[in-house]
mmCIF file of C-alpha atoms and ligand atoms in Angstrom:
data_model
loop_
_atom_site.group_PDB
_atom_site.id
_atom_site.type_symbol
_atom_site.label_atom_id
_atom_site.label_comp_id
_atom_site.label_asym_id
_atom_site.label_seq_id
_atom_site.Cartn_x
_atom_site.Cartn_y
_atom_site.Cartn_z
ATOM 1 C CA UNK S 6 -7.100 1.241 -3.503
ATOM 2 C CA UNK S 7 -8.508 -0.949 -6.215
ATOM 3 C CA UNK S 8 -12.057 0.035 -5.471
ATOM 4 C CA UNK S 9 -12.020 3.332 -7.287
ATOM 5 C CA UNK S 10 -11.545 2.534 -10.882
ATOM 6 C CA UNK S 11 -11.077 -0.595 -12.856
ATOM 7 C CA UNK S 12 -11.835 -1.459 -16.342
ATOM 8 C CA UNK S 13 -12.600 -4.956 -17.406
ATOM 9 C CA UNK S 14 -13.208 -6.482 -20.754
ATOM 10 C CA UNK S 15 -16.169 -8.753 -20.213
ATOM 11 C CA UNK S 16 -17.145 -10.571 -23.420
ATOM 12 C CA UNK S 17 -17.336 -7.650 -25.845
ATOM 13 C CA UNK S 18 -18.575 -5.293 -23.147
ATOM 14 C CA UNK S 19 -16.417 -2.811 -21.338
ATOM 15 C CA UNK S 20 -17.329 -2.386 -17.686
ATOM 16 C CA UNK S 21 -15.917 0.609 -15.895
ATOM 17 C CA UNK S 22 -16.165 1.315 -12.219
ATOM 18 C CA UNK S 23 -16.243 5.035 -12.118
ATOM 19 C CA UNK S 24 -13.868 7.617 -10.670
ATOM 20 C CA UNK S 25 -12.465 10.747 -12.319
ATOM 21 C CA UNK S 26 -10.501 8.819 -14.942
ATOM 22 C CA UNK S 27 -13.347 6.319 -15.278
ATOM 23 C CA UNK S 28 -15.641 8.860 -16.877
ATOM 24 C CA UNK S 29 -12.885 9.955 -19.262
ATOM 25 C CA UNK S 30 -11.743 6.464 -20.312
ATOM 26 C CA UNK S 31 -15.432 5.673 -20.942
ATOM 27 C CA UNK S 32 -15.453 8.437 -23.553
ATOM 28 C CA UNK S 33 -12.207 7.182 -25.108
ATOM 29 C CA UNK S 34 -13.457 3.595 -25.354
ATOM 30 C CA UNK S 35 -16.908 4.570 -26.628
ATOM 31 C CA UNK S 36 -15.094 6.494 -29.391
ATOM 32 C CA UNK S 37 -13.161 3.306 -30.178
ATOM 33 C CA UNK S 38 -16.493 1.659 -30.860
ATOM 34 C CA UNK S 39 -16.880 -0.305 -27.617
ATOM 35 C CA UNK S 40 -20.179 -0.599 -25.762
ATOM 36 C CA UNK S 41 -19.305 0.904 -22.391
ATOM 37 C CA UNK S 42 -21.189 0.554 -19.082
ATOM 38 C CA UNK S 43 -20.050 2.811 -16.282
ATOM 39 C CA UNK S 44 -20.575 1.482 -12.741
ATOM 40 C CA UNK S 45 -20.379 3.622 -9.642
ATOM 41 C CA UNK S 46 -20.483 2.390 -6.053
ATOM 42 C CA UNK S 47 -21.633 5.780 -4.778
ATOM 43 C CA UNK S 48 -24.912 7.472 -5.724
ATOM 44 C CA UNK S 49 -25.050 9.143 -9.125
ATOM 45 C CA UNK S 50 -23.045 12.327 -8.507
ATOM 46 C CA UNK S 51 -25.149 14.197 -11.040
ATOM 47 C CA UNK S 52 -28.145 13.854 -8.718
ATOM 48 C CA UNK S 53 -26.254 15.120 -5.680
ATOM 49 C CA UNK S 54 -26.994 18.697 -4.675
ATOM 50 C CA UNK S 55 -23.612 20.455 -4.610
ATOM 51 C CA UNK S 56 -22.922 21.483 -1.018
ATOM 52 C CA UNK S 57 -21.903 25.149 -0.777
ATOM 53 C CA UNK S 58 -18.354 25.564 0.440
ATOM 54 C CA UNK S 59 -17.452 22.006 -0.354
ATOM 55 C CA UNK S 60 -16.374 22.607 -3.941
ATOM 56 C CA UNK S 61 -13.223 20.566 -4.253
ATOM 57 C CA UNK S 62 -11.244 21.910 -7.142
ATOM 58 C CA UNK S 63 -8.108 20.925 -8.958
ATOM 59 C CA UNK S 64 -5.471 22.618 -11.069
ATOM 60 C CA UNK S 65 -5.638 21.126 -14.545
ATOM 61 C CA UNK S 66 -2.406 21.539 -16.490
ATOM 62 C CA UNK S 67 -1.406 20.579 -20.025
ATOM 63 C CA UNK S 68 -1.406 16.819 -19.405
ATOM 64 C CA UNK S 69 -4.978 16.844 -18.171
ATOM 65 C CA UNK S 70 -6.209 19.400 -20.717
ATOM 66 C CA UNK S 71 -4.652 17.572 -23.701
ATOM 67 C CA UNK S 72 -6.131 14.264 -22.509
ATOM 68 C CA UNK S 73 -9.563 15.911 -22.557
ATOM 69 C CA UNK S 74 -8.904 17.684 -25.863
ATOM 70 C CA UNK S 75 -8.071 14.325 -27.501
ATOM 71 C CA UNK S 76 -11.705 13.236 -27.045
ATOM 72 C CA UNK S 77 -13.185 16.626 -27.782
ATOM 73 C CA UNK S 78 -14.001 17.275 -24.117
ATOM 74 C CA UNK S 79 -11.606 20.199 -23.807
ATOM 75 C CA UNK S 80 -14.443 22.669 -24.511
ATOM 76 C CA UNK S 81 -16.162 21.862 -21.211
ATOM 77 C CA UNK S 82 -12.928 22.475 -19.350
ATOM 78 C CA UNK S 83 -12.375 25.891 -20.849
ATOM 79 C CA UNK S 84 -16.008 26.678 -20.037
ATOM 80 C CA UNK S 85 -15.634 25.405 -16.465
ATOM 81 C CA UNK S 86 -12.050 26.324 -15.704
ATOM 82 C CA UNK S 87 -10.659 29.587 -14.359
ATOM 83 C CA UNK S 88 -7.176 30.325 -15.792
ATOM 84 C CA UNK S 89 -4.344 30.835 -13.290
ATOM 85 C CA UNK S 90 -1.575 32.642 -15.176
ATOM 86 C CA UNK S 91 0.781 32.978 -12.203
ATOM 87 C CA UNK S 92 1.347 31.905 -8.655
ATOM 88 C CA UNK S 93 0.657 34.663 -6.103
ATOM 89 C CA UNK S 94 3.040 34.310 -3.191
ATOM 90 C CA UNK S 95 1.770 35.615 0.166
ATOM 91 C CA UNK S 96 4.558 36.557 2.581
ATOM 92 C CA UNK S 97 4.268 36.474 6.370
ATOM 93 C CA UNK S 98 3.732 40.233 6.440
ATOM 94 C CA UNK S 99 0.913 39.916 3.917
ATOM 95 C CA UNK S 100 2.818 41.233 0.890
ATOM 96 C CA UNK S 101 1.814 39.483 -2.327
ATOM 97 C CA UNK S 102 4.120 38.853 -5.302
ATOM 98 C CA UNK S 103 2.926 37.404 -8.615
ATOM 99 C CA UNK S 104 5.376 35.191 -10.546
ATOM 100 C CA UNK S 105 4.133 34.205 -14.003
ATOM 101 C CA UNK S 106 4.047 30.527 -14.918
ATOM 102 C CA UNK S 107 5.718 31.256 -18.225
ATOM 103 C CA UNK S 108 4.880 32.413 -21.702
ATOM 104 C CA UNK S 109 1.363 33.473 -22.677
ATOM 105 C CA UNK S 110 -0.914 30.467 -22.855
ATOM 106 C CA UNK S 111 1.073 28.635 -20.183
ATOM 107 C CA UNK S 112 -1.508 28.659 -17.409
ATOM 108 C CA UNK S 113 -3.241 26.246 -15.069
ATOM 109 C CA UNK S 114 -7.033 25.867 -15.002
ATOM 110 C CA UNK S 115 -8.869 25.757 -11.698
ATOM 111 C CA UNK S 116 -11.746 23.315 -12.268
ATOM 112 C CA UNK S 117 -14.350 22.063 -9.787
ATOM 113 C CA UNK S 118 -14.074 18.274 -9.681
ATOM 114 C CA UNK S 119 -17.742 17.474 -9.385
ATOM 115 C CA UNK S 120 -18.781 19.648 -12.327
ATOM 116 C CA UNK S 121 -16.002 18.175 -14.469
ATOM 117 C CA UNK S 122 -16.932 14.646 -13.483
ATOM 118 C CA UNK S 123 -20.676 15.111 -14.075
ATOM 119 C CA UNK S 124 -20.007 16.522 -17.541
ATOM 120 C CA UNK S 125 -17.714 13.632 -18.381
ATOM 121 C CA UNK S 126 -20.181 10.953 -17.348
ATOM 122 C CA UNK S 127 -21.663 9.860 -20.712
ATOM 123 C CA UNK S 128 -22.663 6.266 -20.122
ATOM 124 C CA UNK S 129 -25.437 5.158 -17.730
ATOM 125 C CA UNK S 130 -24.542 4.519 -14.114
ATOM 126 C CA UNK S 131 -25.690 1.294 -12.496
ATOM 127 C CA UNK S 132 -25.500 0.074 -8.930
ATOM 128 C CA UNK S 133 -22.346 -1.867 -8.371
ATOM 129 C CA UNK S 134 -22.857 -5.670 -8.302
ATOM 130 C CA UNK S 135 -20.414 -8.240 -6.836
ATOM 131 C CA UNK S 136 -17.900 -6.906 -9.293
ATOM 132 C CA UNK S 137 -15.259 -6.020 -6.721
ATOM 133 C CA UNK S 138 -14.867 -9.647 -5.630
ATOM 134 C CA UNK S 139 -13.825 -10.483 -9.211
ATOM 135 C CA UNK S 140 -11.236 -7.808 -8.864
ATOM 136 C CA UNK S 141 -9.801 -8.834 -5.483
ATOM 137 C CA UNK S 142 -9.831 -12.534 -6.441
ATOM 138 C CA UNK S 143 -7.874 -11.859 -9.588
ATOM 139 C CA UNK S 144 -5.406 -9.420 -8.176
ATOM 140 C CA UNK S 145 -4.323 -11.668 -5.286
ATOM 141 C CA UNK S 146 -3.222 -14.444 -7.685
ATOM 142 C CA UNK S 147 -0.761 -12.118 -9.410
ATOM 143 C CA UNK S 148 2.811 -11.307 -8.440
ATOM 144 C CA UNK S 149 1.260 -8.010 -7.490
ATOM 145 C CA UNK S 150 3.545 -5.344 -5.948
ATOM 146 C CA UNK S 151 1.878 -2.812 -3.664
ATOM 147 C CA UNK S 152 3.309 -0.059 -1.445
ATOM 148 C CA UNK S 153 1.844 2.913 0.367
ATOM 149 C CA UNK S 154 3.245 5.703 2.499
ATOM 150 C CA UNK S 155 1.211 8.133 4.633
ATOM 151 C CA UNK S 156 2.922 11.483 5.337
ATOM 152 C CA UNK S 157 2.829 13.282 8.741
ATOM 153 C CA UNK S 158 0.895 16.216 7.234
ATOM 154 C CA UNK S 159 -2.861 16.454 6.999
ATOM 155 C CA UNK S 160 -4.958 18.841 4.912
ATOM 156 C CA UNK S 161 -8.048 20.887 5.658
ATOM 157 C CA UNK S 162 -10.138 22.756 3.133
ATOM 158 C CA UNK S 163 -11.521 26.206 3.937
ATOM 159 C CA UNK S 164 -13.958 28.046 1.683
ATOM 160 C CA UNK S 165 -13.161 31.765 1.228
ATOM 161 C CA UNK S 166 -16.554 33.182 0.228
ATOM 162 C CA UNK S 167 -17.077 36.066 -2.222
ATOM 163 C CA UNK S 168 -17.067 39.587 -0.746
ATOM 164 C CA UNK S 169 -20.301 41.325 0.327
ATOM 165 C CA UNK S 170 -20.700 42.767 -3.179
ATOM 166 C CA UNK S 171 -20.303 39.308 -4.693
ATOM 167 C CA UNK S 172 -16.739 39.700 -5.959
ATOM 168 C CA UNK S 173 -13.713 37.419 -5.531
ATOM 169 C CA UNK S 174 -12.020 38.159 -2.185
ATOM 170 C CA UNK S 175 -8.545 37.948 -3.844
ATOM 171 C CA UNK S 176 -7.023 38.383 -7.294
ATOM 172 C CA UNK S 177 -8.750 35.697 -9.355
ATOM 173 C CA UNK S 178 -6.393 34.410 -12.048
ATOM 174 C CA UNK S 179 -3.730 33.159 -9.670
ATOM 175 C CA UNK S 180 -2.759 30.057 -7.735
ATOM 176 C CA UNK S 181 -2.364 31.617 -4.290
ATOM 177 C CA UNK S 182 0.433 30.102 -2.183
ATOM 178 C CA UNK S 183 1.390 30.865 1.420
ATOM 179 C CA UNK S 184 4.719 28.980 1.832
ATOM 180 C CA UNK S 185 5.604 28.707 5.559
ATOM 181 C CA UNK S 186 8.332 26.005 5.608
ATOM 182 C CA UNK S 187 6.854 23.135 7.649
ATOM 183 C CA UNK S 188 3.356 24.109 6.593
ATOM 184 C CA UNK S 189 1.707 25.920 3.680
ATOM 185 C CA UNK S 190 -1.639 26.949 2.288
ATOM 186 C CA UNK S 191 -2.965 27.333 -1.246
ATOM 187 C CA UNK S 192 -6.143 28.823 -2.729
ATOM 188 C CA UNK S 193 -7.764 28.095 -6.094
ATOM 189 C CA UNK S 194 -10.680 30.149 -7.513
ATOM 190 C CA UNK S 195 -14.165 28.753 -8.187
ATOM 191 C CA UNK S 196 -16.854 29.742 -10.685
ATOM 192 C CA UNK S 197 -19.084 30.973 -7.847
ATOM 193 C CA UNK S 198 -16.374 33.568 -6.961
ATOM 194 C CA UNK S 199 -15.295 31.690 -3.854
ATOM 195 C CA UNK S 200 -11.825 30.201 -3.317
ATOM 196 C CA UNK S 201 -11.161 26.684 -2.123
ATOM 197 C CA UNK S 202 -8.237 27.067 0.253
ATOM 198 C CA UNK S 203 -6.243 24.075 1.484
ATOM 199 C CA UNK S 204 -4.122 24.210 4.632
ATOM 200 C CA UNK S 205 -1.330 21.598 4.779
ATOM 201 C CA UNK S 206 -0.133 21.149 8.380
ATOM 202 C CA UNK S 207 1.426 18.264 10.367
ATOM 203 C CA UNK S 208 -1.229 16.266 12.236
ATOM 204 C CA UNK S 209 0.551 16.918 15.538
ATOM 205 C CA UNK S 210 0.101 20.652 14.882
ATOM 206 C CA UNK S 211 -3.551 20.218 13.871
ATOM 207 C CA UNK S 212 -4.009 18.342 17.178
ATOM 208 C CA UNK S 213 -2.845 21.438 19.085
ATOM 209 C CA UNK S 214 -5.517 23.631 17.457
ATOM 210 C CA UNK S 215 -8.250 22.549 19.877
ATOM 211 C CA UNK S 216 -10.005 25.800 20.815
ATOM 212 C CA UNK S 217 -11.195 28.841 18.876
ATOM 213 C CA UNK S 218 -8.426 30.777 20.638
ATOM 214 C CA UNK S 219 -5.785 28.312 19.375
ATOM 215 C CA UNK S 220 -7.011 28.645 15.776
ATOM 216 C CA UNK S 221 -7.203 32.439 15.823
ATOM 217 C CA UNK S 222 -3.754 32.752 17.434
ATOM 218 C CA UNK S 223 -2.279 30.440 14.767
ATOM 219 C CA UNK S 224 -3.854 32.275 11.802
ATOM 220 C CA UNK S 225 -3.032 35.713 13.262
ATOM 221 C CA UNK S 226 0.629 34.649 13.492
ATOM 222 C CA UNK S 227 0.962 32.710 10.246
ATOM 223 C CA UNK S 228 -1.700 33.914 7.790
ATOM 224 C CA UNK S 229 -2.782 37.418 8.917
ATOM 225 C CA UNK S 230 -3.817 38.550 5.428
ATOM 226 C CA UNK S 231 -5.951 35.448 4.978
ATOM 227 C CA UNK S 232 -7.599 35.920 8.396
ATOM 228 C CA UNK S 233 -8.541 39.492 7.472
ATOM 229 C CA UNK S 234 -10.155 38.296 4.242
ATOM 230 C CA UNK S 235 -11.932 35.350 5.840
ATOM 231 C CA UNK S 236 -13.079 36.974 9.066
ATOM 232 C CA UNK S 237 -12.714 35.259 12.433
ATOM 233 C CA UNK S 238 -16.240 33.853 12.654
ATOM 234 C CA UNK S 239 -16.229 32.297 9.176
ATOM 235 C CA UNK S 240 -12.732 30.883 9.690
ATOM 236 C CA UNK S 241 -13.741 29.193 12.947
ATOM 237 C CA UNK S 242 -16.935 27.823 11.374
ATOM 238 C CA UNK S 243 -15.039 26.355 8.409
ATOM 239 C CA UNK S 244 -12.083 25.145 10.468
ATOM 240 C CA UNK S 245 -14.133 23.114 12.951
ATOM 241 C CA UNK S 246 -16.724 21.942 10.410
ATOM 242 C CA UNK S 247 -14.396 20.581 7.728
ATOM 243 C CA UNK S 248 -12.504 17.328 8.266
ATOM 244 C CA UNK S 249 -8.714 17.051 8.389
ATOM 245 C CA UNK S 250 -7.739 14.539 5.728
ATOM 246 C CA UNK S 251 -4.682 12.287 5.448
ATOM 247 C CA UNK S 252 -2.380 12.173 2.423
ATOM 248 C CA UNK S 253 -0.903 8.991 1.068
ATOM 249 C CA UNK S 254 1.377 7.928 -1.758
ATOM 250 C CA UNK S 255 0.443 4.586 -3.338
ATOM 251 C CA UNK S 256 2.246 2.580 -5.994
ATOM 252 C CA UNK S 257 1.358 -0.820 -7.422
ATOM 253 C CA UNK S 258 2.129 -3.028 -10.427
ATOM 254 C CA UNK S 259 1.150 -4.607 -12.719
ATOM 255 C CA UNK S 260 -1.961 -2.625 -13.598
ATOM 256 C CA UNK S 261 -3.587 -5.418 -15.608
ATOM 257 C CA UNK S 262 -4.823 -9.027 -15.447
ATOM 258 C CA UNK S 263 -4.254 -10.685 -18.842
ATOM 259 C CA UNK S 264 -6.695 -9.156 -21.370
ATOM 260 C CA UNK S 265 -9.510 -9.011 -18.823
ATOM 261 C CA UNK S 266 -8.867 -6.101 -16.489
ATOM 262 C CA UNK S 267 -6.778 -2.967 -16.037
ATOM 263 C CA UNK S 268 -6.726 -0.327 -13.326
ATOM 264 C CA UNK S 269 -6.012 3.309 -14.174
ATOM 265 C CA UNK S 270 -6.185 6.697 -12.462
ATOM 266 C CA UNK S 271 -6.735 6.884 -8.712
ATOM 267 C CA UNK S 272 -7.303 3.119 -8.579
ATOM 268 C CA UNK S 273 -3.768 2.466 -9.792
ATOM 269 C CA UNK S 274 -1.828 5.216 -7.993
ATOM 270 C CA UNK S 275 -2.033 7.989 -5.438
ATOM 271 C CA UNK S 276 0.422 10.835 -5.039
ATOM 272 C CA UNK S 277 0.766 13.545 -2.413
ATOM 273 C CA UNK S 278 -0.786 16.764 -3.838
ATOM 274 C CA UNK S 279 2.378 18.927 -3.739
ATOM 275 C CA UNK S 280 2.653 19.157 -7.480
ATOM 276 C CA UNK S 281 -1.032 19.291 -8.326
ATOM 277 C CA UNK S 282 -0.617 16.348 -10.727
ATOM 278 C CA UNK S 283 -2.897 13.633 -9.313
ATOM 279 C CA UNK S 284 -5.865 14.179 -11.650
ATOM 280 C CA UNK S 285 -3.612 15.325 -14.502
ATOM 281 C CA UNK S 286 -1.785 12.005 -14.236
ATOM 282 C CA UNK S 287 -5.083 10.069 -14.050
ATOM 283 C CA UNK S 288 -6.353 11.804 -17.193
ATOM 284 C CA UNK S 289 -3.022 11.240 -18.935
ATOM 285 C CA UNK S 290 -3.375 7.507 -18.098
ATOM 286 C CA UNK S 291 -6.435 7.558 -20.408
ATOM 287 C CA UNK S 292 -4.532 9.281 -23.237
ATOM 288 C CA UNK S 293 -1.617 6.833 -22.911
ATOM 289 C CA UNK S 294 -3.853 3.741 -22.719
ATOM 290 C CA UNK S 295 -5.812 4.894 -25.743
ATOM 291 C CA UNK S 296 -2.575 5.407 -27.710
ATOM 292 C CA UNK S 297 -1.396 1.898 -26.837
ATOM 293 C CA UNK S 298 -4.786 0.386 -27.799
ATOM 294 C CA UNK S 299 -4.454 2.217 -31.123
ATOM 295 C CA UNK S 300 -0.938 0.833 -31.598
ATOM 296 C CA UNK S 301 -2.106 -2.713 -30.787
ATOM 297 C CA UNK S 302 -5.285 -2.383 -32.841
ATOM 298 C CA UNK S 303 -7.469 -2.972 -29.745
ATOM 299 C CA UNK S 304 -5.728 -6.223 -28.858
ATOM 300 C CA UNK S 305 -6.204 -5.870 -25.087
ATOM 301 C CA UNK S 306 -3.808 -8.707 -24.216
ATOM 302 C CA UNK S 307 -0.717 -7.131 -25.766
ATOM 303 C CA UNK S 308 -1.911 -3.571 -25.158
ATOM 304 C CA UNK S 309 -2.473 -3.997 -21.412
ATOM 305 C CA UNK S 310 0.897 -5.655 -20.992
ATOM 306 C CA UNK S 311 2.621 -2.710 -22.676
ATOM 307 C CA UNK S 312 0.481 -0.230 -20.721
ATOM 308 C CA UNK S 313 1.502 -1.738 -17.365
ATOM 309 C CA UNK S 314 5.152 -1.812 -18.324
ATOM 310 C CA UNK S 315 5.482 1.657 -19.822
ATOM 311 C CA UNK S 316 3.021 3.712 -17.746
ATOM 312 C CA UNK S 317 4.176 2.398 -14.350
ATOM 313 C CA UNK S 318 7.660 3.922 -14.626
ATOM 314 C CA UNK S 319 6.222 7.356 -15.444
ATOM 315 C CA UNK S 320 3.581 7.225 -12.716
ATOM 316 C CA UNK S 321 6.082 6.135 -10.073
ATOM 317 C CA UNK S 322 8.429 8.929 -11.160
ATOM 318 C CA UNK S 323 5.640 11.464 -10.604
ATOM 319 C CA UNK S 324 4.777 9.911 -7.226
ATOM 320 C CA UNK S 325 8.446 10.307 -6.248
ATOM 321 C CA UNK S 326 8.621 13.870 -7.571
ATOM 322 C CA UNK S 327 5.497 14.908 -5.663
ATOM 323 C CA UNK S 328 6.989 13.410 -2.478
ATOM 324 C CA UNK S 329 10.323 15.144 -3.183
ATOM 325 C CA UNK S 330 8.489 18.437 -3.608
ATOM 326 C CA UNK S 331 6.673 17.888 -0.312
ATOM 327 C CA UNK S 332 10.018 17.396 1.434
ATOM 328 C CA UNK S 333 11.616 20.348 -0.364
ATOM 329 C CA UNK S 334 8.684 22.673 0.394
ATOM 330 C CA UNK S 335 8.605 21.562 4.027
ATOM 331 C CA UNK S 336 12.292 22.136 4.576
ATOM 332 C CA UNK S 337 13.482 25.304 2.918
ATOM 333 C CA UNK S 338 10.581 27.166 1.515
ATOM 334 C CA UNK S 339 9.624 30.543 2.875
ATOM 335 C CA UNK S 340 8.306 33.222 0.584
ATOM 336 C CA UNK S 341 11.707 34.967 -0.004
ATOM 337 C CA UNK S 342 13.365 31.643 -0.942
ATOM 338 C CA UNK S 343 10.396 30.665 -3.101
ATOM 339 C CA UNK S 344 10.400 34.027 -4.862
ATOM 340 C CA UNK S 345 14.156 33.978 -5.474
ATOM 341 C CA UNK S 346 14.142 30.415 -6.774
ATOM 342 C CA UNK S 347 11.173 30.934 -9.103
ATOM 343 C CA UNK S 348 12.472 34.258 -10.450
ATOM 344 C CA UNK S 349 15.935 32.748 -11.036
ATOM 345 C CA UNK S 350 14.536 29.716 -12.857
ATOM 346 C CA UNK S 351 12.243 31.910 -14.981
ATOM 347 C CA UNK S 352 15.296 34.052 -15.900
ATOM 348 C CA UNK S 353 17.455 31.003 -16.779
ATOM 349 C CA UNK S 354 14.599 29.662 -18.921
ATOM 350 C CA UNK S 355 14.332 33.047 -20.684
ATOM 351 C CA UNK S 356 18.123 33.041 -21.237
ATOM 352 C CA UNK S 357 18.428 29.410 -22.406
ATOM 353 C CA UNK S 358 14.867 28.324 -23.334
ATOM 354 C CA UNK S 359 15.974 25.060 -24.921
ATOM 355 C CA UNK S 360 18.519 23.970 -22.336
ATOM 356 C CA UNK S 361 17.024 25.180 -19.085
ATOM 357 C CA UNK S 362 13.361 24.322 -18.493
ATOM 358 C CA UNK S 363 12.244 24.672 -14.849
ATOM 359 C CA UNK S 364 11.115 21.354 -13.395
ATOM 360 C CA UNK S 365 7.654 22.719 -12.665
ATOM 361 C CA UNK S 366 7.341 23.901 -16.274
ATOM 362 C CA UNK S 367 8.265 20.465 -17.636
ATOM 363 C CA UNK S 368 5.756 18.790 -15.322
ATOM 364 C CA UNK S 369 2.861 21.221 -15.738
ATOM 365 C CA UNK S 370 3.352 22.738 -19.188
ATOM 366 C CA UNK S 371 4.664 19.874 -21.274
ATOM 367 C CA UNK S 372 3.738 16.290 -22.088
ATOM 368 C CA UNK S 373 7.306 15.036 -21.726
ATOM 369 C CA UNK S 374 6.925 11.635 -20.002
ATOM 370 C CA UNK S 375 7.314 12.092 -16.244
ATOM 371 C CA UNK S 376 10.344 9.755 -16.048
ATOM 372 C CA UNK S 377 12.119 11.736 -18.764
ATOM 373 C CA UNK S 378 11.352 14.944 -16.838
ATOM 374 C CA UNK S 379 13.013 13.507 -13.737
ATOM 375 C CA UNK S 380 16.053 12.214 -15.624
ATOM 376 C CA UNK S 381 16.474 15.558 -17.354
ATOM 377 C CA UNK S 382 15.925 17.642 -14.240
ATOM 378 C CA UNK S 383 18.516 15.802 -12.166
ATOM 379 C CA UNK S 384 21.365 17.527 -13.945
ATOM 380 C CA UNK S 385 19.391 20.793 -13.926
ATOM 381 C CA UNK S 386 18.739 20.676 -10.186
ATOM 382 C CA UNK S 387 22.474 20.191 -9.608
ATOM 383 C CA UNK S 388 23.111 23.065 -12.011
ATOM 384 C CA UNK S 389 20.473 25.168 -10.200
ATOM 385 C CA UNK S 390 21.963 24.281 -6.813
ATOM 386 C CA UNK S 391 25.411 25.311 -8.027
ATOM 387 C CA UNK S 392 24.010 28.738 -8.849
ATOM 388 C CA UNK S 393 21.961 28.940 -5.638
HETATM 389 C C1 EGO H 182 -2.375 22.570 -6.648
HETATM 390 C C2 EGO H 182 -1.079 22.894 -7.298
HETATM 391 C C3 EGO H 182 -0.865 22.996 -8.684
HETATM 392 N N1 EGO H 182 0.422 23.310 -8.878
HETATM 393 N N2 EGO H 182 1.012 23.428 -7.682
HETATM 394 C C4 EGO H 182 2.360 23.796 -7.529
HETATM 395 C C5 EGO H 182 3.227 22.936 -6.910
HETATM 396 C C6 EGO H 182 4.576 23.294 -6.785
HETATM 397 C C7 EGO H 182 5.006 24.524 -7.280
HETATM 398 O O1 EGO H 182 6.310 24.932 -7.242
HETATM 399 C C8 EGO H 182 7.150 24.156 -6.441
HETATM 400 C C9 EGO H 182 7.185 24.781 -5.091
HETATM 401 C C10 EGO H 182 6.055 25.400 -4.560
HETATM 402 C C11 EGO H 182 6.147 25.912 -3.270
HETATM 403 C C12 EGO H 182 7.341 25.840 -2.603
HETATM 404 C C13 EGO H 182 8.449 25.238 -3.196
HETATM 405 C C14 EGO H 182 8.361 24.692 -4.447
HETATM 406 C C15 EGO H 182 4.107 25.397 -7.889
HETATM 407 C C16 EGO H 182 4.542 26.720 -8.419
HETATM 408 O O2 EGO H 182 5.704 26.843 -8.866
HETATM 409 O O3 EGO H 182 3.684 27.632 -8.445
HETATM 410 C C17 EGO H 182 2.755 25.046 -8.007
HETATM 411 C C18 EGO H 182 0.129 23.163 -6.697
HETATM 412 C C19 EGO H 182 0.450 23.186 -5.268
HETATM 413 C C20 EGO H 182 0.025 22.171 -4.451
HETATM 414 C C21 EGO H 182 0.344 22.206 -3.089
HETATM 415 C C22 EGO H 182 1.083 23.251 -2.583
HETATM 416 CL CL1 EGO H 182 1.444 23.354 -0.876
HETATM 417 C C23 EGO H 182 1.530 24.254 -3.407
HETATM 418 F F1 EGO H 182 2.261 25.265 -2.870
HETATM 419 C C24 EGO H 182 1.213 24.242 -4.772
#
């Protein structure tokens, strides 16, 4: 987990091994006047030809957007991102119900990872040297806590292509959700008018979908509207071509080694994707680290110590919340329950905007530290349960 991004202060140079947050922290540190070299183990992503149908996208929310805005990179996001003003809930029978995310301006942005990453890469990329050994050698001498948990669900991405006349196959400015209790599917729009759809299903159920017949029977029963949009042939092609990926939650601490090295973003944490906060949290790591460097006047020794201590509690809270949401979604969520809960919470927020803020709103449309969101939502959830 340490191979994705680490930042080390080497003499007066800053070396960054790239990942999503790596490109962003490079911009932050260059703006602080450091000479920054960005290293990447893989080939330069900007030279890779984007494979059609493999556009992995993410839902940027306020935390990610504000972290980009703070370095003046927010413009590229608004250029690249497609606003999602509401979730669109797809019921079993194929009825769709939009539920707004909140007031005007409170929307998510569907952004294609690779485009965002390429645009963020500002420093030169060099082949990775023996840098990782420095990392492993240092980390193992620390009292370094590490834990990981794989969940029984896997995920598979399916590309829903534009229609024959080149239009989006579904309503565009929505986060499409098909909640089906023990499994669910989502779809986010892309600039090329396709949707990247992600099916979340237990591995033991994926294992049963061996033949074309199995897959068609499953989608006819569970996602008939989606099957009609996708077409049987395209669905089968995508389903058997695209890999089924695992999902893991990873926590570790501390994030730093003296004033020499710190890990941020996906190198320091991984969370299950059931809140759409992984990249938002990684980008917010950059904003938080930059603020602490400012406070400590670039003294990396004291700054990294404070960063490890303060950021870890917020990151671990978000890891826990994402796992909680996975369990909650898996257990009780069908479209009627989802609709009722979301409409009720939107009403309570309208009625008491200062005292009742839905958990999802606090996570996605505020920069309240994640731990504070959890602490505050505990009493709310009880309150909400009382009403429910
Ligand atoms: C990629 C991304 C960005 N945000 N979200 C997200 C997460 C949770 C949400 O609510 C809690 C809830 C949703 C569904 C059922 C019960 C509770 C909402 C919402 O309120 O719209 C939106 C996702 C996402 C990621 C994976 C799945 Cl499976 C999913 F459904 C949505």
